[in-house]
XYZ file of C-alpha atoms in Angstrom:
606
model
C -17.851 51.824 30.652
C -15.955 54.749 29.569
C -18.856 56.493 27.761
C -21.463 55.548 30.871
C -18.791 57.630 33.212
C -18.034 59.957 30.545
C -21.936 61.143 30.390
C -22.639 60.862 34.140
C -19.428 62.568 35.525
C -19.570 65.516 32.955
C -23.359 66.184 32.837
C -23.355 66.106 29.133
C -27.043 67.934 28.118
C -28.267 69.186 24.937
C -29.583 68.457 21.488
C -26.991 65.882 20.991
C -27.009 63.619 23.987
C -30.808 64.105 25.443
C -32.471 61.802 23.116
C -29.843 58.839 24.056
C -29.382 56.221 27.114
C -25.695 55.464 28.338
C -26.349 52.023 27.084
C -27.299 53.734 23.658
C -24.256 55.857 23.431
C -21.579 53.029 24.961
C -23.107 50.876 21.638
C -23.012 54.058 19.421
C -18.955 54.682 20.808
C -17.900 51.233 19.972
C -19.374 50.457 16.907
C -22.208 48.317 18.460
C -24.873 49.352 15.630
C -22.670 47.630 12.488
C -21.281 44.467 14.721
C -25.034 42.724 15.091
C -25.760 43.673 11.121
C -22.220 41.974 10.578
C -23.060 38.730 12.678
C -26.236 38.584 10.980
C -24.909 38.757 7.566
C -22.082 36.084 8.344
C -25.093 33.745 10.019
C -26.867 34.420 7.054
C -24.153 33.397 4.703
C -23.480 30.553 6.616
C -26.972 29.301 6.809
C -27.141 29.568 2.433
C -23.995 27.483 2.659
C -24.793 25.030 4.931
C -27.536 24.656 3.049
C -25.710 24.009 -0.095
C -23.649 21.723 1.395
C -26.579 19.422 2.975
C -28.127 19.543 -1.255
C -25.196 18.562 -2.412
C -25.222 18.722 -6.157
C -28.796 19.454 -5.815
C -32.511 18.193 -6.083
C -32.407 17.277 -9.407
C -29.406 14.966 -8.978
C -30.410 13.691 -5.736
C -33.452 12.547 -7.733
C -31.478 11.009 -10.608
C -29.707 9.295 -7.408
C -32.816 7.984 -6.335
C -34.143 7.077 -9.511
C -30.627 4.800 -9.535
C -32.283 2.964 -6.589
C -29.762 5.027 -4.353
C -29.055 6.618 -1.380
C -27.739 10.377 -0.749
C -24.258 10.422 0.991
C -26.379 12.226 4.456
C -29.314 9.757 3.798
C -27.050 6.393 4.473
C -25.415 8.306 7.017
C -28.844 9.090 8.799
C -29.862 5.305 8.220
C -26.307 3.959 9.437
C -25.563 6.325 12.729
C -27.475 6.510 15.469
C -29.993 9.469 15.839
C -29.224 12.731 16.032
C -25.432 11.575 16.964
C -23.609 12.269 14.089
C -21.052 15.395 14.266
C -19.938 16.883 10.926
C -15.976 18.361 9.969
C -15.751 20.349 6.679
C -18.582 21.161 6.007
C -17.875 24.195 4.091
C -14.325 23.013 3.040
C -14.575 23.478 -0.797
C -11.571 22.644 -3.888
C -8.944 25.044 -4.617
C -8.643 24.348 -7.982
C -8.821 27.157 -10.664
C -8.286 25.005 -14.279
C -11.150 24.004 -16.594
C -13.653 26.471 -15.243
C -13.826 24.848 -11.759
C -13.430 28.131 -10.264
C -16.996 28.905 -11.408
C -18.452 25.484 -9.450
C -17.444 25.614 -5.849
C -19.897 23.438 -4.085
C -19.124 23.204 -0.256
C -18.150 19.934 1.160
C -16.239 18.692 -2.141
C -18.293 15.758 -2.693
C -17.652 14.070 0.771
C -19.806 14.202 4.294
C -17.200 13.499 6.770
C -16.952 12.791 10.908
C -18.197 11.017 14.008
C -21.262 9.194 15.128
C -22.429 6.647 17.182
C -23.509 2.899 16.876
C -25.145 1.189 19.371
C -23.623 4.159 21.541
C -20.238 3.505 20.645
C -18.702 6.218 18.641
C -16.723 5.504 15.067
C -15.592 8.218 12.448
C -17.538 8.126 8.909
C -16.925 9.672 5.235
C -19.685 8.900 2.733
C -18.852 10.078 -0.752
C -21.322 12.072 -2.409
C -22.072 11.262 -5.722
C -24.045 13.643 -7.010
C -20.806 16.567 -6.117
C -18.571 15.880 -9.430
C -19.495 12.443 -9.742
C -17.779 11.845 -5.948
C -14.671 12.368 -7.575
C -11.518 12.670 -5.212
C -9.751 16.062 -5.034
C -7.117 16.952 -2.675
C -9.415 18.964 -0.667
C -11.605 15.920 -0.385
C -8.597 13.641 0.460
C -7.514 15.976 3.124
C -11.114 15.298 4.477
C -10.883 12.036 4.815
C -7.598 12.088 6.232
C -8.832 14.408 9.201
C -10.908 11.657 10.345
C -8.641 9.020 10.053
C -6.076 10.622 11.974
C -9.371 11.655 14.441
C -10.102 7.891 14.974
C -6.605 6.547 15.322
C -5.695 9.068 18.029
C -9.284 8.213 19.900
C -9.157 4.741 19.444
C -12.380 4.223 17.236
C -13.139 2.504 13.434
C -13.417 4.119 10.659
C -16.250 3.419 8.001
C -16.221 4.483 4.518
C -18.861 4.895 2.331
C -17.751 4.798 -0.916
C -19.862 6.120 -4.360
C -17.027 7.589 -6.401
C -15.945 7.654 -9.694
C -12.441 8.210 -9.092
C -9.639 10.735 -9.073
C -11.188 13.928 -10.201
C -9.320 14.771 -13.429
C -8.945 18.563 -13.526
C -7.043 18.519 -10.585
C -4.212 16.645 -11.817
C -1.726 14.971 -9.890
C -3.042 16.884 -7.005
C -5.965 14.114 -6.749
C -3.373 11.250 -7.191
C -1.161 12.799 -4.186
C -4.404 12.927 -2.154
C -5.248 9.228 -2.767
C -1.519 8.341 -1.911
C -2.447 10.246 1.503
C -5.388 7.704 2.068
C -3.707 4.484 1.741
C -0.542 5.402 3.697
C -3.544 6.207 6.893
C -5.097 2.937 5.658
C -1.550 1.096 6.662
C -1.159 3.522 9.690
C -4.240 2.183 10.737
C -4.280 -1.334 9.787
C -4.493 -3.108 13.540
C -4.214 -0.303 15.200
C -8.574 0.662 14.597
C -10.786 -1.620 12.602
C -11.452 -0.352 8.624
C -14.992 -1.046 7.165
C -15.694 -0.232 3.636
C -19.029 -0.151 1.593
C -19.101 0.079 -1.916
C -22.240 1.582 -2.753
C -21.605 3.396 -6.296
C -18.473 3.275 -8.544
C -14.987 2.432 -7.589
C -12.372 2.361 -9.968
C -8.865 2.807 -10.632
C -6.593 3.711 -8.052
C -9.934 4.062 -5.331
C -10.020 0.404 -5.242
C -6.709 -0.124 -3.388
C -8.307 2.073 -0.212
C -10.933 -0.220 0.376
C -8.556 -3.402 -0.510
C -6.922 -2.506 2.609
C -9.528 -2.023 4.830
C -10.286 -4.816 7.232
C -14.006 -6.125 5.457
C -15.410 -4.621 2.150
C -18.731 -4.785 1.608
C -20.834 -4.050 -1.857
C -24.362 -3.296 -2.986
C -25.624 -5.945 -5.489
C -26.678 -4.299 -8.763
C -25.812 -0.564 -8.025
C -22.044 -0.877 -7.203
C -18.579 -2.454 -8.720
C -14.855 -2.529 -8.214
C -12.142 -2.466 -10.890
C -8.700 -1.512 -11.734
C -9.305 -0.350 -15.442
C -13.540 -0.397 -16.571
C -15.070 -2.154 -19.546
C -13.826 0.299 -21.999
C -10.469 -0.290 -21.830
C -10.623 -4.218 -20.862
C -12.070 -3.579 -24.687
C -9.187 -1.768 -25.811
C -6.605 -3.689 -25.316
C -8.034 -7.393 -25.009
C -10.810 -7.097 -27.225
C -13.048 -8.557 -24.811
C -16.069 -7.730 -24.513
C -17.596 -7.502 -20.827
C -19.890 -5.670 -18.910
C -19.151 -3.534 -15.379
C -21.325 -5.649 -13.375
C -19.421 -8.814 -14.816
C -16.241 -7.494 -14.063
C -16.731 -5.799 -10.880
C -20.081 -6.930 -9.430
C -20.877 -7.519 -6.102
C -21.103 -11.329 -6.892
C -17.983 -11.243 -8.707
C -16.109 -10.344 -5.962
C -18.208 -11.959 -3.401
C -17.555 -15.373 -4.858
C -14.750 -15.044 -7.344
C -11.834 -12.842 -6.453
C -12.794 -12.920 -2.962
C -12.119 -8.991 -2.760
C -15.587 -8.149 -1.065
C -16.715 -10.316 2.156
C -20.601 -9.608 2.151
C -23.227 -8.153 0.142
C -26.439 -6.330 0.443
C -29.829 -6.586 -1.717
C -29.889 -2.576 -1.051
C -28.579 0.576 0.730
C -31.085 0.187 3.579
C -30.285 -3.555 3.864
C -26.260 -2.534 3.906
C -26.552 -0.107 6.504
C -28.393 -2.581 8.829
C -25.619 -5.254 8.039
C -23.118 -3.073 8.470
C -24.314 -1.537 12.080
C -24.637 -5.760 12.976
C -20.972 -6.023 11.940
C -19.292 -2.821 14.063
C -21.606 -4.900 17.222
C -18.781 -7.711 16.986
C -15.985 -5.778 16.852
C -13.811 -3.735 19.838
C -12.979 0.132 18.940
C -9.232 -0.664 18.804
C -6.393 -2.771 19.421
C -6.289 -1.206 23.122
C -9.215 -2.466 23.945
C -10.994 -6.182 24.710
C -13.927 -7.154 22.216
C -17.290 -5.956 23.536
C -19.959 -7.641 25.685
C -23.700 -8.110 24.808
C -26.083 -9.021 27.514
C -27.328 -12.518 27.668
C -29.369 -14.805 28.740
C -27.939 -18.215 27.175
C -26.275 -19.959 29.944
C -22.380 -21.606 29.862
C -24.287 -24.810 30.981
C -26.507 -24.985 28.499
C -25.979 -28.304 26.951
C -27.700 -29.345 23.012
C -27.963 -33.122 22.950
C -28.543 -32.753 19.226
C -24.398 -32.412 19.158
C -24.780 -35.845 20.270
C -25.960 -36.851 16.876
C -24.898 -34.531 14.481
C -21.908 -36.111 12.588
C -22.794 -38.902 10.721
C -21.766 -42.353 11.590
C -20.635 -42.798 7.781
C -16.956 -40.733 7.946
C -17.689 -39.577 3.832
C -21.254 -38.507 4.963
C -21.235 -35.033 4.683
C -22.894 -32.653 7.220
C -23.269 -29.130 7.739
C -20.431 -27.413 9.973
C -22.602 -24.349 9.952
C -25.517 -25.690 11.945
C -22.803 -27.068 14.361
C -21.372 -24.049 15.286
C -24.408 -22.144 16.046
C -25.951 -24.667 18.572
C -22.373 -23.840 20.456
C -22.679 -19.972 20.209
C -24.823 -17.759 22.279
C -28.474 -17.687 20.666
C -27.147 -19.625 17.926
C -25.880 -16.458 16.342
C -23.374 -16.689 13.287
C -22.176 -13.773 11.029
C -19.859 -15.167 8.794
C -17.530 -13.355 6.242
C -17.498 -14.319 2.815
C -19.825 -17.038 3.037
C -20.287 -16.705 -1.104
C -16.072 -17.499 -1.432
C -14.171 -20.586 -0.759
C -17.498 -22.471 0.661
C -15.331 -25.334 2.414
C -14.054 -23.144 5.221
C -16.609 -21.100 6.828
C -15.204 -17.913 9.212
C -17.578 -15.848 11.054
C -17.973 -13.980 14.094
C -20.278 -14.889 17.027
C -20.893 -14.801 20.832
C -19.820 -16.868 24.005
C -20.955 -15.527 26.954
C -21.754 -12.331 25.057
C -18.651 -11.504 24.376
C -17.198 -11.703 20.481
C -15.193 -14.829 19.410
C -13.838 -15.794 15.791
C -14.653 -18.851 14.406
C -13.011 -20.722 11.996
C -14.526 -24.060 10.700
C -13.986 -26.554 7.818
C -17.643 -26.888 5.828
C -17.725 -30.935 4.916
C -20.839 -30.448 2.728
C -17.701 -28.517 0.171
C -14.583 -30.188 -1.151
C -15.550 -32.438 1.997
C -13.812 -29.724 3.920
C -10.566 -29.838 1.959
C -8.422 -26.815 2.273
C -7.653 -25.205 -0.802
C -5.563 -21.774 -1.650
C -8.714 -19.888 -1.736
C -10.067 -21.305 1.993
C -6.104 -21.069 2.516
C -5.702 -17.520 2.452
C -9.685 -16.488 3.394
C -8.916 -17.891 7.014
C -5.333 -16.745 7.088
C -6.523 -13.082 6.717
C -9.205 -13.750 8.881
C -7.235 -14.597 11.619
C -4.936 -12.097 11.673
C -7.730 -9.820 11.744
C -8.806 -11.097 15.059
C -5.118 -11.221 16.039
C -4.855 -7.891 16.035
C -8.128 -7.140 17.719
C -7.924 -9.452 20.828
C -10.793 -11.948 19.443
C -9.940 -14.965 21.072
C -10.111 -18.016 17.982
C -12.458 -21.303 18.257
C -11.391 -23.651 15.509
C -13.605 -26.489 14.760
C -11.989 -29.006 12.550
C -13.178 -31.882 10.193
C -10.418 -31.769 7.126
C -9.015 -34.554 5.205
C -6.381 -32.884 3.733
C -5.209 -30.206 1.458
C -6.913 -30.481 -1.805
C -4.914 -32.208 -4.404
C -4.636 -31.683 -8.206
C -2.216 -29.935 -10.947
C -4.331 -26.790 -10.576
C -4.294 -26.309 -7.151
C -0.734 -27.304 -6.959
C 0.405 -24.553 -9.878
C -1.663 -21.952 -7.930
C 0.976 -22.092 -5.173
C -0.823 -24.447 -2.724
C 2.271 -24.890 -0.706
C 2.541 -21.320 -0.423
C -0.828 -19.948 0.620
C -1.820 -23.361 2.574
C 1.672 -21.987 4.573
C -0.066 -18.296 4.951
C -2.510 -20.547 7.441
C -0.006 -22.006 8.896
C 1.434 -18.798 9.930
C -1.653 -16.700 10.784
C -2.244 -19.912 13.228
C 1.357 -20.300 15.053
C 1.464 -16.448 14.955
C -1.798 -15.594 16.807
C -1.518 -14.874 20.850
C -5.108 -14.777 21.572
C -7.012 -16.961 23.186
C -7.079 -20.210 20.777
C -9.558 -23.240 21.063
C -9.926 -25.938 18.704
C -12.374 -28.861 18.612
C -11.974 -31.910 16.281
C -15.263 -32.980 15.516
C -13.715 -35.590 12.853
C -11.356 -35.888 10.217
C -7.805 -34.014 11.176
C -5.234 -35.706 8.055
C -1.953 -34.857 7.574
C -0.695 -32.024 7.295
C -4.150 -30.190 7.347
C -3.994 -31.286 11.076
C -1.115 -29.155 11.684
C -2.048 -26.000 10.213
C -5.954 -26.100 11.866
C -4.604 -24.753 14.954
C -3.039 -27.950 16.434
C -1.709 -28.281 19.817
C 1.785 -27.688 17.638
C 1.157 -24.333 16.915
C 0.644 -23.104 20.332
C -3.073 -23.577 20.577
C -3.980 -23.333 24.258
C -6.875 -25.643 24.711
C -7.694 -28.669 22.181
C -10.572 -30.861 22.093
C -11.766 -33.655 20.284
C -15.071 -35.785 19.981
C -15.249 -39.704 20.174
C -15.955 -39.061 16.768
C -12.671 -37.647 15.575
C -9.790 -39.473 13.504
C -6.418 -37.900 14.185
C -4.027 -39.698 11.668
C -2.310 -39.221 8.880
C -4.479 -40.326 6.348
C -7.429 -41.916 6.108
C -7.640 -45.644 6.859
C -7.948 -47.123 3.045
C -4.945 -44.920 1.648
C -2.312 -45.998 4.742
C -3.742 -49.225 4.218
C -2.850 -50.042 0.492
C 0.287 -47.911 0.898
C 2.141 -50.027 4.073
C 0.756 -53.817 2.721
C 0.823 -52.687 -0.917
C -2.817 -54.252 -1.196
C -2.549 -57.266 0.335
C -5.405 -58.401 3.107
C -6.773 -54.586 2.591
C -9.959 -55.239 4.398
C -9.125 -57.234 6.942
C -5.501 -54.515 7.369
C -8.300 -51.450 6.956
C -10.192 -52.931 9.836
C -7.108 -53.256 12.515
C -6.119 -50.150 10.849
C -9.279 -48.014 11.905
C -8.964 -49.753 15.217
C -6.242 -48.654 16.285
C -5.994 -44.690 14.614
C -9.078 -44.125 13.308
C -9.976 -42.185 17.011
C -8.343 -39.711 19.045
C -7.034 -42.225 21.456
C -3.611 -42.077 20.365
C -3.526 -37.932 20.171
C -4.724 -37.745 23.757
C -2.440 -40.675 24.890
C 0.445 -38.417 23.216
C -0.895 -34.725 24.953
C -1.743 -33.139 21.370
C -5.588 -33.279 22.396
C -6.001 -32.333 25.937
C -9.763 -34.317 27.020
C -12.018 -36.417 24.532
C -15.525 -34.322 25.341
C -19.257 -35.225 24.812
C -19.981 -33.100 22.011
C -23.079 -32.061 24.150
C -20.872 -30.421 26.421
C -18.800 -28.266 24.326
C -20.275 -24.889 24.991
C -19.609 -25.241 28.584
C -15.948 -26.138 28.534
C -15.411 -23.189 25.612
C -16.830 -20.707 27.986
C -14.448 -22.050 30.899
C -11.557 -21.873 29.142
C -12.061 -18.653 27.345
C -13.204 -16.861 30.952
C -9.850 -19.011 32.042
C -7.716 -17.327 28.752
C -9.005 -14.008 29.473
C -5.717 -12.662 30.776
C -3.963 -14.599 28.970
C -0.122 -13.137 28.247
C 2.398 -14.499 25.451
C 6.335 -13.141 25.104
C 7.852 -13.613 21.675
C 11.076 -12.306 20.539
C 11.866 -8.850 19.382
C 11.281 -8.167 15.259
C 10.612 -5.464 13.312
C 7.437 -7.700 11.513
C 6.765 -11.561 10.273
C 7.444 -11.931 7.077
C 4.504 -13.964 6.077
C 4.319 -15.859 2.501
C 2.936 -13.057 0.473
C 4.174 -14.347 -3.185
C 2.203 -12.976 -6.214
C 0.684 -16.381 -7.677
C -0.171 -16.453 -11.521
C -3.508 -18.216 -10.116
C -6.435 -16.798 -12.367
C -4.310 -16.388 -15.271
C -6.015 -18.183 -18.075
C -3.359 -19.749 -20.097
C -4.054 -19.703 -24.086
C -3.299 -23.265 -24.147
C -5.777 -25.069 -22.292
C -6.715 -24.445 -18.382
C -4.994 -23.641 -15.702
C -0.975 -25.121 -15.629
C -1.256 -25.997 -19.407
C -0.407 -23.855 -22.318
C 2.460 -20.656 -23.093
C 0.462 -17.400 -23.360
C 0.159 -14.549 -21.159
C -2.870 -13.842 -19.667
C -4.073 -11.206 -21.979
C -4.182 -13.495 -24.751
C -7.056 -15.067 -26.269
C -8.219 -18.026 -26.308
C -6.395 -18.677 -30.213
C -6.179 -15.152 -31.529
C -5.282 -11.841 -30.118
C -5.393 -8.000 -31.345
C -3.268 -6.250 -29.995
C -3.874 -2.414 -31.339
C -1.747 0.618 -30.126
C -0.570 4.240 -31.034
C 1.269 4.220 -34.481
C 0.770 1.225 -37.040
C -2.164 -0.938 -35.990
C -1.428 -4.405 -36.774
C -3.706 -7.162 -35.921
C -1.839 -10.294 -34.461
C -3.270 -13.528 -35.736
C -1.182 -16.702 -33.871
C -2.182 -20.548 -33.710
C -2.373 -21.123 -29.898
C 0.907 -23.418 -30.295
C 3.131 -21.085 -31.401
C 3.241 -18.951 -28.503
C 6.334 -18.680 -26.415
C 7.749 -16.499 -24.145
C 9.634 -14.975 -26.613
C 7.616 -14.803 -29.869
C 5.118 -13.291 -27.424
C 7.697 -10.398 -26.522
C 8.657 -10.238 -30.292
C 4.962 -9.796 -31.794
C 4.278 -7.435 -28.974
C 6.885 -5.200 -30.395
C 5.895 -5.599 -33.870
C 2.289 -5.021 -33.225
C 2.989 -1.232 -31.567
C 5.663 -0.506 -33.914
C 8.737 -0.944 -31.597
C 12.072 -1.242 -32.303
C 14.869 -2.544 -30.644
């Protein structure tokens, strides 16, 4: 403006300002000709990077990532997100670390594409781990990544989904890495109930990355291409001599239907991404808000006559709970988590009404429906879960008992069958149970009896509420004498719910037919439904460590005096210093000698 009034007010002529416009000389004046060459350097610069950042370690890995039968971090992102919704942070964030040469390789993004999408039109935070960036490796840089969109989705209310391919803490960096995993798992406990946590294994995850996804809400792993452990092959080698491979030790079906750790699999990365989109559609954003609701067009009063029919006459006639459930739920519709792991209690999510509901079911066709410390503590975590995400609870129930044997009871039955227990009697959602059968003992309790504050029970004609089964009471109170014609007043008189409705502890005796109609009543009745309990800190639920799993050296599980390590009659035990191999008959192992010949073996003193 200056210049333009300069030139016009003055009459400036001559050699020097004829050729030139105002507008030329106001650009000329304040250094208009080198700001547009700046701005197109810096979008030029930016372009090469963002460039970089979207190859990641570049074409020839992404091909060796292929070749794996893998996705590219963006490529599961583009599958998983809806399009064109995804919004990056970081892009160009890069490591600060200057040892080793890593000065010289400063890829932007560190190995992680982080931020926020939508599914279904309903927006979560994402990180997927790149693996072809250093391996995936964790710096801090890339911790601090991840962190930015926890923190994003807690203070928005929305999940967070990881997609982890990683092969751990990235080594040059030190303890930097360590601090920066440290970071992740305190947001993981920051976060646990407040937003839901989804986790999918899709590459490596070892050492201390496994204890992120441990805490996440539902982990999820890629059969053949991914695997979880503590400390790999190699050194399971090492110290235990033991030879195993990675898929054996950490495998998708290992921890799908051993250790429990992982709650569903996928054939594939495009199959995991469409089962893990199906999941986020049952589940609310966060703890503030109610679960979400799907259009549909299956009515409350539809009623399935095949109910009618479905539980055998024959109490020890197995049947499948499964089937049961679905002709209840909207569209007969069923996702159930870890359907691979303790098989005799099936928990799921599904639909009433369109909105989401947790079920929780005993499976007669396994153990007969027993509960065991593995079904123990699946449905104790899994209804806590929907505890802290308002997802009201239907409980159907056909159990006999607790399972009973030296194993289970050495595992710490009392104490994880009392995690159930808890989760139940804890729970202020909406809770319905239905007995379609056997409720025994002390099984009947913990299956989200009318004792434990359930607000709406049911039971068939076909249900037994007692506590035990008809032959057992029977020989126990007339110490076998008249046992058939005893068994037969017996069954008469408890072997129905009769007596639990007479007593209030089952509230009506429905026609199984009509059990979707008076769930949906009562859960549109629960909806608002408001409990008080006294002011604590937190619960402190039966967490014991159990030595469940440990092998003994002296037989199976409860026998023997070794420690887990051992083998089954001899064990090396090698270390720094004077290697000694240990050579011990499986009797003479005590608690002691064990401590003893540990010390020898290393060369310890004491």
């Amino acid at each position: 403006v200056i210049a333009r009034s300069s030139v016009q007010s003055h009459g400036w002529t001559g050699p020097l300002f004829a050729p030139l416009r105002a507008e030329q000389l106001v650009e000329r004046c304040a250094g208009g000709a080198a700001a547009p060459r700046k701005a197109a350097s810096v979008r030029r610069r930016l372009e090469e990077q963002v460039l970089a950042s979207q190859l990641g370690g570049g074409e020839q890995r992404i091909a060796s990532q292929h070749n794996r039968g893998k996705l590219t971090a963006r490529e599961r992102l583009e599958l998983f997100l809806d399009p064109g919704s995804f919004r990056e942070y970081d892009a160009l964030k890069a490591h600060r670390c200057i040892d080793f040469g890593m000065q010289e390789q400063v890829p932007p993004g560190d190995g992680v594409v982080t931020g926020h999408g939508l599914v279904d039109g309903r927006r979560v935070f994402v990180f997927s781990q790149d693996f072809t960036v250093f391996g995936g490796s964790l710096s801090e840089s890339h911790a601090e990544k991840i962190c930015k969109v926890m923190d994003q989705a807690m203070l928005v209310g929305a999940p967070v989904i990881g997609l982890n391919d990683s092969g751990g803490a990235r080594i040059q960096e030190g303890i930097a890495s360590l601090a920066g995993y440290a970071e992740v798992f305190q947001r993981n406990v920051e976060a646990s109930g407040v937003v839901p946590q989804l986790s999918v294994i899709m590459g490596p995850c070892a050492g201390g990355a496994v204890y992120s996804p441990a805490m996440t809400d539902f982990t999820m792993m890629v059969d053949h291409t991914s695997y979880m452990f503590v400390t790999g092959p190699e050194v399971v080698k090492t110290v235990t001599n033991e030879v195993i491979t990675a898929e054996e030790l950490g495998g998708s079906r290992t921890h799908t239907r051993t250790s429990g750790v992982a709650h569903l699999s996928a054939a594939n990365d495009l199959e995991a991404m469409s089962a893990l989109r199906r999941l986020v559609g049952f589940l609310p954003s966060s703890n503030r808000e109610p679960p979400p609701v799907r259009e549909t067009e299956d009515s409350r009063a539809r009623k399935d006559s095949a109910l009618d029919r479905i539980v055998p006459e024959d109490p020890n006639v197995p049947y499948d709970m499964g089937a049961l459930v679905r002709r209840v739920l909207d569209d007969r519709e069923l996702l159930e988590v870890s359907p691979s792991y303790a098989k005799n209690i099936i928990t799921g999510f599904g639909r009433m009404e369109g909105a989401t509901v947790g079920i929780v079911a005993n499976q007669p066709q396994e153990l007969a429906g027993c509960l065991d410390i593995d079904a123990s503590a699946k449905a104790a975590r899994f209804v806590r879960f929907c505890d802290c995400f308002n997802i009201p609870l239907l409980t159907f129930v056909d159990v006999p008992g607790f399972l009973p044997g030296r194993a289970q009871e050495h595992g710490g039955i009392i104490r994880h069958g009392a995690k159930l227990l808890f989760a139940y009697a804890e729970a202020t959602v909406p809770k319905v149970t239905v007995i379609t059968r056997k409720a025994y003992g002390g099984a009947y309790d913990v299956m989200s009896s009318k004792h434990l504050r359930a607000d709406v029970n049911y039971a068939w004609p076909s249900a037994e509420v007692a506590v035990m089964g008809a032959k057992g009471a029977v020989e126990i109170i007339f110490r076998g004498k008249n046992v058939e014609e005893e068994t037969l007043r017996y069954e008469a008189k408890f072997a129905n719910p009769l007596v639990a409705a007479q007593r209030g502890f089952v509230d009506a005796v429905i026609s199984p037919s009509e059990t979707r109609t008076r769930i949906c009543e009562d859960l549109e009745l629960l909806r608002d439904k408001q409990v008080q309990r006294p002011w604590k800190k937190h619960s402190n639920i039966p967490l014991e460590a159990t030595a469940r799993g440990a092998e003994p050296v002296g037989g199976g599980r409860g026998g023997g005096g070794g420690p887990p390590w051992v083998g089954r009659s001899v064990v090396a035990c090698q270390a720094r210093g004077p290697r000694r191999a240990l050579a011990r008959s499986e009797a003479s192992w005590t608690p002691a000698s064990v401590r003893a010949r540990t010390r020898e073996a290393i060369g310890v003193k004491r």
